[in-house]
Amino acid sequence: MPHSVNIVTSVLSSTIRRWRGASGSKTVQQPAKLIELYDCEDDAECRLVREALTELNLDVMIYPCPKGASRFTHALTDAGGEKATVPFLVDPNSHVKLQGAEAINAYLFQQYRQQSIPNALDANFFNLATSRLASIVRLNIRGLKALPSKAPEQPLILYSFEASPYSRPVRERLCQLELPYHLINLGKQQLADVGPAAFRLHRGEYKPLPNSKRAFLLAEKGHVQVPFLRDVNKSIELFESKDILRYLDETYAL
Ligand SMILES: N[C@@H](CCC(=O)N[C@@H](CS)C(=O)NCC(=O)O)C(=O)O
């Protein structure tokens, strides 16, 4: 599929979900230990969980489990039993293990915002239906299937936010290749963050919130743009979605 079509259907996907998972809270502190999520990028419930994680500004270790997956299926059943399925969340901070978007999102909001789950992220009929539709427009009608791949020694690191149209194709490929990744959520925290990286709606010098993950990325790399991939195994850092997709295929697909 041409990259432009890939991005257009990704925009459509985010629009169907009304751009949930675009904004993130102003929270600075991350929990002491990284939350873990067994996830499939095009699964309707998994999407609702990832939207909640962006909204709560929580980073997470993603263990991709696409159709026909094998790399993390044992870890998933070890964590949740024979019938465990995605989305499955492990929070080592509170020793909580949960399955399903409803239970996971209720837990995340209670634990990390002391609030009940907002309607927009509840696993109700409407949200599940729009989340399914958001996958259908990506034209993977039969669902994301595992592709043969090499396992990296260390997980990759991806800066992204759930609704980012440029990041979604990268997350899908990471999922198909069953590549584990530390997902750093960079949801929009203020008006100045809004817009594509090349022409933000706010004119003038871009100033992220002080002390935020965006501010750290700006200080380190000179600009803030997602997707941004770090592969510590190969000492590679890449900003452009097209380049990242090519890199993943060339490096990890078999
Ligand atoms: N040409 C880039 C475009 C990336 C881009 O504009 N990403 C948007 C999010 S979808 C972004 O970084 N916006 C600025 C921000 O979130 O601060 C690519 O293909 O990766």
PDB file of C-alpha atoms and ligand atoms in Angstrom:
ATOM      1  CA  MET A   1       0.000   0.000   0.000  1.00  0.00           C
ATOM      2  CA  PRO A   2       1.426   3.472  -0.870  1.00  0.00           C
ATOM      3  CA  HIS A   3       2.502   5.348   2.241  1.00  0.00           C
ATOM      4  CA  SER A   4       0.106   8.235   1.516  1.00  0.00           C
ATOM      5  CA  VAL A   5      -2.874   5.828   1.470  1.00  0.00           C
ATOM      6  CA  ASN A   6      -1.579   4.293   4.680  1.00  0.00           C
ATOM      7  CA  ILE A   7      -1.620   7.724   6.341  1.00  0.00           C
ATOM      8  CA  VAL A   8      -5.047   8.710   4.936  1.00  0.00           C
ATOM      9  CA  THR A   9      -6.709   5.563   6.299  1.00  0.00           C
ATOM     10  CA  SER A  10      -4.872   6.122   9.577  1.00  0.00           C
ATOM     11  CA  VAL A  11      -6.333   9.668   9.783  1.00  0.00           C
ATOM     12  CA  LEU A  12      -9.755   8.142   9.112  1.00  0.00           C
ATOM     13  CA  SER A  13      -9.191   5.610  11.863  1.00  0.00           C
ATOM     14  CA  SER A  14      -8.373   8.357  14.400  1.00  0.00           C
ATOM     15  CA  THR A  15     -11.319  10.445  13.198  1.00  0.00           C
ATOM     16  CA  ILE A  16     -13.726   7.534  13.716  1.00  0.00           C
ATOM     17  CA  ARG A  17     -12.462   7.347  17.309  1.00  0.00           C
ATOM     18  CA  ARG A  18     -12.926  11.158  17.532  1.00  0.00           C
ATOM     19  CA  TRP A  19      -9.199  11.579  18.194  1.00  0.00           C
ATOM     20  CA  ARG A  20      -9.358   9.889  21.574  1.00  0.00           C
ATOM     21  CA  GLY A  21      -5.777   9.176  22.536  1.00  0.00           C
ATOM     22  CA  ALA A  22      -4.485  12.474  21.130  1.00  0.00           C
ATOM     23  CA  SER A  23      -4.281  14.396  24.394  1.00  0.00           C
ATOM     24  CA  GLY A  24      -2.343  13.453  27.491  1.00  0.00           C
ATOM     25  CA  SER A  25      -2.491  14.710  31.044  1.00  0.00           C
ATOM     26  CA  LYS A  26       0.108  17.114  32.411  1.00  0.00           C
ATOM     27  CA  THR A  27       1.360  14.450  34.855  1.00  0.00           C
ATOM     28  CA  VAL A  28       5.139  14.425  35.038  1.00  0.00           C
ATOM     29  CA  GLN A  29       5.811  11.430  37.294  1.00  0.00           C
ATOM     30  CA  GLN A  30       5.754   7.908  35.861  1.00  0.00           C
ATOM     31  CA  PRO A  31       5.154   4.897  38.161  1.00  0.00           C
ATOM     32  CA  ALA A  32       8.392   3.375  39.509  1.00  0.00           C
ATOM     33  CA  LYS A  33       8.047   0.249  37.361  1.00  0.00           C
ATOM     34  CA  LEU A  34       6.927   0.093  33.758  1.00  0.00           C
ATOM     35  CA  ILE A  35       3.365  -1.156  33.228  1.00  0.00           C
ATOM     36  CA  GLU A  36       3.158  -4.069  30.754  1.00  0.00           C
ATOM     37  CA  LEU A  37       0.481  -4.674  28.140  1.00  0.00           C
ATOM     38  CA  TYR A  38      -0.058  -7.763  25.987  1.00  0.00           C
ATOM     39  CA  ASP A  39      -1.587  -6.096  22.986  1.00  0.00           C
ATOM     40  CA  CYS A  40      -2.749  -6.446  19.420  1.00  0.00           C
ATOM     41  CA  GLU A  41      -2.716  -3.134  17.559  1.00  0.00           C
ATOM     42  CA  ASP A  42      -5.976  -3.690  15.634  1.00  0.00           C
ATOM     43  CA  ASP A  43      -7.966  -5.263  18.475  1.00  0.00           C
ATOM     44  CA  ALA A  44     -10.944  -3.085  19.470  1.00  0.00           C
ATOM     45  CA  GLU A  45     -10.440  -3.504  23.227  1.00  0.00           C
ATOM     46  CA  CYS A  46      -6.679  -3.038  23.041  1.00  0.00           C
ATOM     47  CA  ARG A  47      -7.209   0.294  21.292  1.00  0.00           C
ATOM     48  CA  LEU A  48      -9.402   1.543  24.161  1.00  0.00           C
ATOM     49  CA  VAL A  49      -6.686   0.583  26.636  1.00  0.00           C
ATOM     50  CA  ARG A  50      -3.984   2.357  24.624  1.00  0.00           C
ATOM     51  CA  GLU A  51      -6.215   5.454  24.385  1.00  0.00           C
ATOM     52  CA  ALA A  52      -6.510   5.433  28.184  1.00  0.00           C
ATOM     53  CA  LEU A  53      -2.738   5.065  28.578  1.00  0.00           C
ATOM     54  CA  THR A  54      -2.147   8.103  26.332  1.00  0.00           C
ATOM     55  CA  GLU A  55      -4.791  10.106  28.191  1.00  0.00           C
ATOM     56  CA  LEU A  56      -3.188   9.252  31.544  1.00  0.00           C
ATOM     57  CA  ASN A  57       0.269   9.965  30.085  1.00  0.00           C
ATOM     58  CA  LEU A  58       1.495   6.533  31.162  1.00  0.00           C
ATOM     59  CA  ASP A  59       4.354   4.772  29.415  1.00  0.00           C
ATOM     60  CA  VAL A  60       4.078   1.046  28.898  1.00  0.00           C
ATOM     61  CA  MET A  61       5.971  -2.018  27.708  1.00  0.00           C
ATOM     62  CA  ILE A  62       4.066  -3.504  24.790  1.00  0.00           C
ATOM     63  CA  TYR A  63       4.250  -7.236  24.113  1.00  0.00           C
ATOM     64  CA  PRO A  64       2.615  -7.638  20.697  1.00  0.00           C
ATOM     65  CA  CYS A  65       0.331 -10.629  20.195  1.00  0.00           C
ATOM     66  CA  PRO A  66      -1.065 -10.506  16.630  1.00  0.00           C
ATOM     67  CA  LYS A  67      -3.005 -13.403  15.063  1.00  0.00           C
ATOM     68  CA  GLY A  68      -0.772 -16.465  14.791  1.00  0.00           C
ATOM     69  CA  ALA A  69       1.640 -14.972  17.324  1.00  0.00           C
ATOM     70  CA  SER A  70       4.127 -17.145  19.166  1.00  0.00           C
ATOM     71  CA  ARG A  71       6.768 -14.941  20.799  1.00  0.00           C
ATOM     72  CA  PHE A  72       4.787 -13.812  23.853  1.00  0.00           C
ATOM     73  CA  THR A  73       2.016 -16.383  24.065  1.00  0.00           C
ATOM     74  CA  HIS A  74       3.814 -18.342  26.811  1.00  0.00           C
ATOM     75  CA  ALA A  75       4.482 -15.206  28.825  1.00  0.00           C
ATOM     76  CA  LEU A  76       0.808 -14.274  28.431  1.00  0.00           C
ATOM     77  CA  THR A  77      -0.460 -17.635  29.657  1.00  0.00           C
ATOM     78  CA  ASP A  78       2.138 -17.629  32.463  1.00  0.00           C
ATOM     79  CA  ALA A  79       0.777 -14.252  33.566  1.00  0.00           C
ATOM     80  CA  GLY A  80      -2.927 -14.895  33.068  1.00  0.00           C
ATOM     81  CA  GLY A  81      -3.532 -18.616  32.728  1.00  0.00           C
ATOM     82  CA  GLU A  82      -4.423 -20.798  29.737  1.00  0.00           C
ATOM     83  CA  LYS A  83      -7.389 -18.654  28.702  1.00  0.00           C
ATOM     84  CA  ALA A  84      -5.596 -15.315  28.932  1.00  0.00           C
ATOM     85  CA  THR A  85      -6.123 -13.077  25.952  1.00  0.00           C
ATOM     86  CA  VAL A  86      -5.403  -9.489  24.881  1.00  0.00           C
ATOM     87  CA  PRO A  87      -5.672  -6.877  26.212  1.00  0.00           C
ATOM     88  CA  PHE A  88      -3.885  -8.155  29.313  1.00  0.00           C
ATOM     89  CA  LEU A  89      -2.262  -5.679  31.691  1.00  0.00           C
ATOM     90  CA  VAL A  90       0.367  -6.316  34.331  1.00  0.00           C
ATOM     91  CA  ASP A  91       1.101  -3.494  36.762  1.00  0.00           C
ATOM     92  CA  PRO A  92       4.178  -4.501  38.760  1.00  0.00           C
ATOM     93  CA  ASN A  93       3.718  -1.416  40.968  1.00  0.00           C
ATOM     94  CA  SER A  94       0.557  -2.783  42.550  1.00  0.00           C
ATOM     95  CA  HIS A  95       0.936  -6.458  41.549  1.00  0.00           C
ATOM     96  CA  VAL A  96      -2.306  -6.192  39.606  1.00  0.00           C
ATOM     97  CA  LYS A  97      -3.046  -8.374  36.557  1.00  0.00           C
ATOM     98  CA  LEU A  98      -6.175  -7.667  34.530  1.00  0.00           C
ATOM     99  CA  GLN A  99      -7.801  -8.753  31.311  1.00  0.00           C
ATOM    100  CA  GLY A 100     -10.250  -6.849  29.078  1.00  0.00           C
ATOM    101  CA  ALA A 101     -10.635  -3.131  28.371  1.00  0.00           C
ATOM    102  CA  GLU A 102     -13.413  -2.546  30.875  1.00  0.00           C
ATOM    103  CA  ALA A 103     -11.499  -3.889  33.876  1.00  0.00           C
ATOM    104  CA  ILE A 104      -8.167  -2.444  32.759  1.00  0.00           C
ATOM    105  CA  ASN A 105      -9.419   1.096  32.032  1.00  0.00           C
ATOM    106  CA  ALA A 106     -11.444   1.220  35.260  1.00  0.00           C
ATOM    107  CA  TYR A 107      -8.282   0.198  37.148  1.00  0.00           C
ATOM    108  CA  LEU A 108      -5.994   2.651  35.336  1.00  0.00           C
ATOM    109  CA  PHE A 109      -8.267   5.637  35.972  1.00  0.00           C
ATOM    110  CA  GLN A 110      -8.837   4.707  39.606  1.00  0.00           C
ATOM    111  CA  GLN A 111      -5.173   3.993  40.292  1.00  0.00           C
ATOM    112  CA  TYR A 112      -3.578   6.830  38.365  1.00  0.00           C
ATOM    113  CA  ARG A 113      -6.214   9.588  38.421  1.00  0.00           C
ATOM    114  CA  GLN A 114      -8.462   8.576  41.324  1.00  0.00           C
ATOM    115  CA  GLN A 115     -11.449   8.887  39.003  1.00  0.00           C
ATOM    116  CA  SER A 116     -13.989   6.591  37.471  1.00  0.00           C
ATOM    117  CA  ILE A 117     -13.560   5.744  33.835  1.00  0.00           C
ATOM    118  CA  PRO A 118     -14.815   8.483  31.457  1.00  0.00           C
ATOM    119  CA  ASN A 119     -17.586   7.527  28.989  1.00  0.00           C
ATOM    120  CA  ALA A 120     -15.267   8.128  26.045  1.00  0.00           C
ATOM    121  CA  LEU A 121     -12.956   5.309  27.146  1.00  0.00           C
ATOM    122  CA  ASP A 122     -15.471   2.913  28.601  1.00  0.00           C
ATOM    123  CA  ALA A 123     -15.711  -0.451  26.831  1.00  0.00           C
ATOM    124  CA  ASN A 124     -19.381   0.168  25.986  1.00  0.00           C
ATOM    125  CA  PHE A 125     -21.177  -0.838  22.796  1.00  0.00           C
ATOM    126  CA  PHE A 126     -20.538   2.480  21.022  1.00  0.00           C
ATOM    127  CA  ASN A 127     -16.817   2.662  21.816  1.00  0.00           C
ATOM    128  CA  LEU A 128     -16.225  -0.962  20.887  1.00  0.00           C
ATOM    129  CA  ALA A 129     -18.156  -0.513  17.615  1.00  0.00           C
ATOM    130  CA  THR A 130     -16.207   2.618  16.618  1.00  0.00           C
ATOM    131  CA  SER A 131     -12.963   0.976  17.658  1.00  0.00           C
ATOM    132  CA  ARG A 132     -13.753  -2.009  15.424  1.00  0.00           C
ATOM    133  CA  LEU A 133     -14.612   0.341  12.576  1.00  0.00           C
ATOM    134  CA  ALA A 134     -11.317   2.163  13.148  1.00  0.00           C
ATOM    135  CA  SER A 135      -9.567  -1.150  12.409  1.00  0.00           C
ATOM    136  CA  ILE A 136     -11.724  -1.982   9.396  1.00  0.00           C
ATOM    137  CA  VAL A 137     -10.809   1.263   7.612  1.00  0.00           C
ATOM    138  CA  ARG A 138      -7.157   0.262   7.920  1.00  0.00           C
ATOM    139  CA  LEU A 139      -8.018  -2.415   5.336  1.00  0.00           C
ATOM    140  CA  ASN A 140      -6.664  -5.303   7.396  1.00  0.00           C
ATOM    141  CA  ILE A 141     -10.018  -7.036   7.188  1.00  0.00           C
ATOM    142  CA  ARG A 142      -8.653 -10.388   8.352  1.00  0.00           C
ATOM    143  CA  GLY A 143      -6.771  -8.796  11.234  1.00  0.00           C
ATOM    144  CA  LEU A 144      -3.078  -8.193  11.815  1.00  0.00           C
ATOM    145  CA  LYS A 145      -1.200 -11.448  11.345  1.00  0.00           C
ATOM    146  CA  ALA A 146       2.224 -12.321  12.713  1.00  0.00           C
ATOM    147  CA  LEU A 147       5.057 -12.149  10.173  1.00  0.00           C
ATOM    148  CA  PRO A 148       8.254 -14.186  10.505  1.00  0.00           C
ATOM    149  CA  SER A 149      10.843 -12.086  12.324  1.00  0.00           C
ATOM    150  CA  LYS A 150      14.047 -12.022  14.358  1.00  0.00           C
ATOM    151  CA  ALA A 151      13.657 -11.144  18.036  1.00  0.00           C
ATOM    152  CA  PRO A 152      15.654  -8.102  19.204  1.00  0.00           C
ATOM    153  CA  GLU A 153      17.891  -8.591  22.235  1.00  0.00           C
ATOM    154  CA  GLN A 154      16.529  -5.483  23.927  1.00  0.00           C
ATOM    155  CA  PRO A 155      13.023  -4.073  23.394  1.00  0.00           C
ATOM    156  CA  LEU A 156      12.800  -1.135  21.003  1.00  0.00           C
ATOM    157  CA  ILE A 157      11.649   2.288  22.198  1.00  0.00           C
ATOM    158  CA  LEU A 158       8.857   4.148  20.416  1.00  0.00           C
ATOM    159  CA  TYR A 159       7.658   7.694  21.094  1.00  0.00           C
ATOM    160  CA  SER A 160       4.054   7.929  19.933  1.00  0.00           C
ATOM    161  CA  PHE A 161       0.524   8.799  20.982  1.00  0.00           C
ATOM    162  CA  GLU A 162      -2.434   6.592  20.270  1.00  0.00           C
ATOM    163  CA  ALA A 163      -4.264   8.799  17.735  1.00  0.00           C
ATOM    164  CA  SER A 164      -1.102   9.780  15.822  1.00  0.00           C
ATOM    165  CA  PRO A 165      -1.801   8.882  12.182  1.00  0.00           C
ATOM    166  CA  TYR A 166       1.909   8.625  11.372  1.00  0.00           C
ATOM    167  CA  SER A 167       2.662   6.417  14.378  1.00  0.00           C
ATOM    168  CA  ARG A 168      -0.118   3.855  13.811  1.00  0.00           C
ATOM    169  CA  PRO A 169       1.486   2.144  10.766  1.00  0.00           C
ATOM    170  CA  VAL A 170       4.713   1.825  12.766  1.00  0.00           C
ATOM    171  CA  ARG A 171       2.912   0.286  15.742  1.00  0.00           C
ATOM    172  CA  GLU A 172       1.111  -2.103  13.371  1.00  0.00           C
ATOM    173  CA  ARG A 173       4.434  -3.265  11.907  1.00  0.00           C
ATOM    174  CA  LEU A 174       5.961  -3.684  15.372  1.00  0.00           C
ATOM    175  CA  CYS A 175       2.912  -5.783  16.192  1.00  0.00           C
ATOM    176  CA  GLN A 176       3.103  -7.952  13.062  1.00  0.00           C
ATOM    177  CA  LEU A 177       6.811  -8.547  13.623  1.00  0.00           C
ATOM    178  CA  GLU A 178       6.131  -9.300  17.339  1.00  0.00           C
ATOM    179  CA  LEU A 179       8.789  -6.783  18.378  1.00  0.00           C
ATOM    180  CA  PRO A 180       8.447  -5.758  22.036  1.00  0.00           C
ATOM    181  CA  TYR A 181       8.697  -2.029  22.611  1.00  0.00           C
ATOM    182  CA  HIS A 182       8.763   0.518  25.370  1.00  0.00           C
ATOM    183  CA  LEU A 183       6.003   2.906  24.321  1.00  0.00           C
ATOM    184  CA  ILE A 184       6.589   6.475  25.454  1.00  0.00           C
ATOM    185  CA  ASN A 185       3.295   8.305  25.193  1.00  0.00           C
ATOM    186  CA  LEU A 186       3.623  11.908  24.037  1.00  0.00           C
ATOM    187  CA  GLY A 187      -0.035  12.996  24.023  1.00  0.00           C
ATOM    188  CA  LYS A 188      -0.752  16.680  23.441  1.00  0.00           C
ATOM    189  CA  GLN A 189      -0.621  18.487  26.779  1.00  0.00           C
ATOM    190  CA  GLN A 190      -1.401  22.039  25.681  1.00  0.00           C
ATOM    191  CA  LEU A 191      -2.595  24.032  22.657  1.00  0.00           C
ATOM    192  CA  ALA A 192       0.980  24.664  21.510  1.00  0.00           C
ATOM    193  CA  ASP A 193       1.455  20.892  20.953  1.00  0.00           C
ATOM    194  CA  VAL A 194      -1.420  20.648  18.461  1.00  0.00           C
ATOM    195  CA  GLY A 195      -0.812  20.024  14.741  1.00  0.00           C
ATOM    196  CA  PRO A 196       1.620  18.050  12.615  1.00  0.00           C
ATOM    197  CA  ALA A 197       5.280  18.573  13.510  1.00  0.00           C
ATOM    198  CA  ALA A 198       5.987  20.542  10.304  1.00  0.00           C
ATOM    199  CA  PHE A 199       3.302  23.193  10.887  1.00  0.00           C
ATOM    200  CA  ARG A 200       1.961  23.401  14.390  1.00  0.00           C
ATOM    201  CA  LEU A 201      -1.202  25.484  14.748  1.00  0.00           C
ATOM    202  CA  HIS A 202       0.571  27.672  17.310  1.00  0.00           C
ATOM    203  CA  ARG A 203       2.922  30.090  15.547  1.00  0.00           C
ATOM    204  CA  GLY A 204       6.349  31.035  16.879  1.00  0.00           C
ATOM    205  CA  GLU A 205       8.918  29.034  18.766  1.00  0.00           C
ATOM    206  CA  TYR A 206       7.599  25.690  20.059  1.00  0.00           C
ATOM    207  CA  LYS A 207       7.743  25.471  23.855  1.00  0.00           C
ATOM    208  CA  PRO A 208       6.612  22.200  25.428  1.00  0.00           C
ATOM    209  CA  LEU A 209       5.505  22.157  29.058  1.00  0.00           C
ATOM    210  CA  PRO A 210       8.584  22.451  31.275  1.00  0.00           C
ATOM    211  CA  ASN A 211       9.796  19.170  32.781  1.00  0.00           C
ATOM    212  CA  SER A 212       7.640  17.103  30.413  1.00  0.00           C
ATOM    213  CA  LYS A 213       8.724  14.158  28.238  1.00  0.00           C
ATOM    214  CA  ARG A 214       8.233  16.491  25.265  1.00  0.00           C
ATOM    215  CA  ALA A 215      10.633  19.020  26.824  1.00  0.00           C
ATOM    216  CA  PHE A 216      13.250  16.288  27.356  1.00  0.00           C
ATOM    217  CA  LEU A 217      12.931  15.087  23.757  1.00  0.00           C
ATOM    218  CA  LEU A 218      13.254  18.670  22.479  1.00  0.00           C
ATOM    219  CA  ALA A 219      16.352  19.236  24.610  1.00  0.00           C
ATOM    220  CA  GLU A 220      17.908  15.990  23.379  1.00  0.00           C
ATOM    221  CA  LYS A 221      16.967  15.915  19.700  1.00  0.00           C
ATOM    222  CA  GLY A 222      16.208  19.539  18.837  1.00  0.00           C
ATOM    223  CA  HIS A 223      12.605  18.847  17.855  1.00  0.00           C
ATOM    224  CA  VAL A 224       9.520  16.943  18.896  1.00  0.00           C
ATOM    225  CA  GLN A 225       7.911  14.636  16.367  1.00  0.00           C
ATOM    226  CA  VAL A 226       6.291  11.211  16.503  1.00  0.00           C
ATOM    227  CA  PRO A 227       6.826   8.450  15.602  1.00  0.00           C
ATOM    228  CA  PHE A 228      10.384   8.459  16.929  1.00  0.00           C
ATOM    229  CA  LEU A 229      12.103   5.075  17.165  1.00  0.00           C
ATOM    230  CA  ARG A 230      15.202   4.182  19.149  1.00  0.00           C
ATOM    231  CA  ASP A 231      16.770   0.790  18.630  1.00  0.00           C
ATOM    232  CA  VAL A 232      19.450   0.338  21.270  1.00  0.00           C
ATOM    233  CA  ASN A 233      20.455  -2.974  19.681  1.00  0.00           C
ATOM    234  CA  LYS A 234      21.752  -1.204  16.583  1.00  0.00           C
ATOM    235  CA  SER A 235      22.317   2.303  18.014  1.00  0.00           C
ATOM    236  CA  ILE A 236      19.716   3.631  15.576  1.00  0.00           C
ATOM    237  CA  GLU A 237      17.363   6.585  16.003  1.00  0.00           C
ATOM    238  CA  LEU A 238      14.777   7.472  13.369  1.00  0.00           C
ATOM    239  CA  PHE A 239      12.056  10.115  13.089  1.00  0.00           C
ATOM    240  CA  GLU A 240      10.212   9.525   9.772  1.00  0.00           C
ATOM    241  CA  SER A 241       7.417   6.923   9.667  1.00  0.00           C
ATOM    242  CA  LYS A 242       8.395   5.713   6.188  1.00  0.00           C
ATOM    243  CA  ASP A 243      12.049   5.313   7.188  1.00  0.00           C
ATOM    244  CA  ILE A 244      11.064   3.489  10.378  1.00  0.00           C
ATOM    245  CA  LEU A 245       8.872   1.016   8.464  1.00  0.00           C
ATOM    246  CA  ARG A 246      11.692   0.324   6.001  1.00  0.00           C
ATOM    247  CA  TYR A 247      14.182  -0.078   8.852  1.00  0.00           C
ATOM    248  CA  LEU A 248      11.976  -2.560  10.727  1.00  0.00           C
ATOM    249  CA  ASP A 249      11.461  -4.659   7.610  1.00  0.00           C
ATOM    250  CA  GLU A 250      15.141  -4.648   6.660  1.00  0.00           C
ATOM    251  CA  THR A 251      16.353  -5.352  10.196  1.00  0.00           C
ATOM    252  CA  TYR A 252      13.820  -7.722  11.716  1.00  0.00           C
ATOM    253  CA  ALA A 253      11.602  -9.299   9.015  1.00  0.00           C
ATOM    254  CA  LEU A 254      12.712 -12.732   7.797  1.00  0.00           C
TER     255      LEU A 254
HETATM  256  N1  LIG B   1       6.737  13.128   8.091  1.00  0.00           N
HETATM  257  C1  LIG B   1       6.565  12.663   9.434  1.00  0.00           C
HETATM  258  C2  LIG B   1       5.356  13.390  10.034  1.00  0.00           C
HETATM  259  C3  LIG B   1       5.238  13.116  11.532  1.00  0.00           C
HETATM  260  C4  LIG B   1       4.240  14.030  12.209  1.00  0.00           C
HETATM  261  O1  LIG B   1       3.916  15.128  11.747  1.00  0.00           O
HETATM  262  N2  LIG B   1       3.741  13.563  13.344  1.00  0.00           N
HETATM  263  C5  LIG B   1       2.835  14.355  14.142  1.00  0.00           C
HETATM  264  C6  LIG B   1       1.898  13.459  14.922  1.00  0.00           C
HETATM  265  S1  LIG B   1       0.941  12.404  13.871  1.00  0.00           S
HETATM  266  C7  LIG B   1       3.614  15.155  15.149  1.00  0.00           C
HETATM  267  O2  LIG B   1       4.730  14.783  15.500  1.00  0.00           O
HETATM  268  N3  LIG B   1       3.040  16.287  15.591  1.00  0.00           N
HETATM  269  C8  LIG B   1       3.694  17.155  16.523  1.00  0.00           C
HETATM  270  C9  LIG B   1       3.519  16.800  17.963  1.00  0.00           C
HETATM  271  O3  LIG B   1       2.777  15.878  18.311  1.00  0.00           O
HETATM  272  O4  LIG B   1       4.124  17.493  18.746  1.00  0.00           O
HETATM  273  C10 LIG B   1       6.421  11.136   9.447  1.00  0.00           C
HETATM  274  O5  LIG B   1       6.042  10.566   8.405  1.00  0.00           O
HETATM  275  O6  LIG B   1       6.719  10.495  10.450  1.00  0.00           O
END
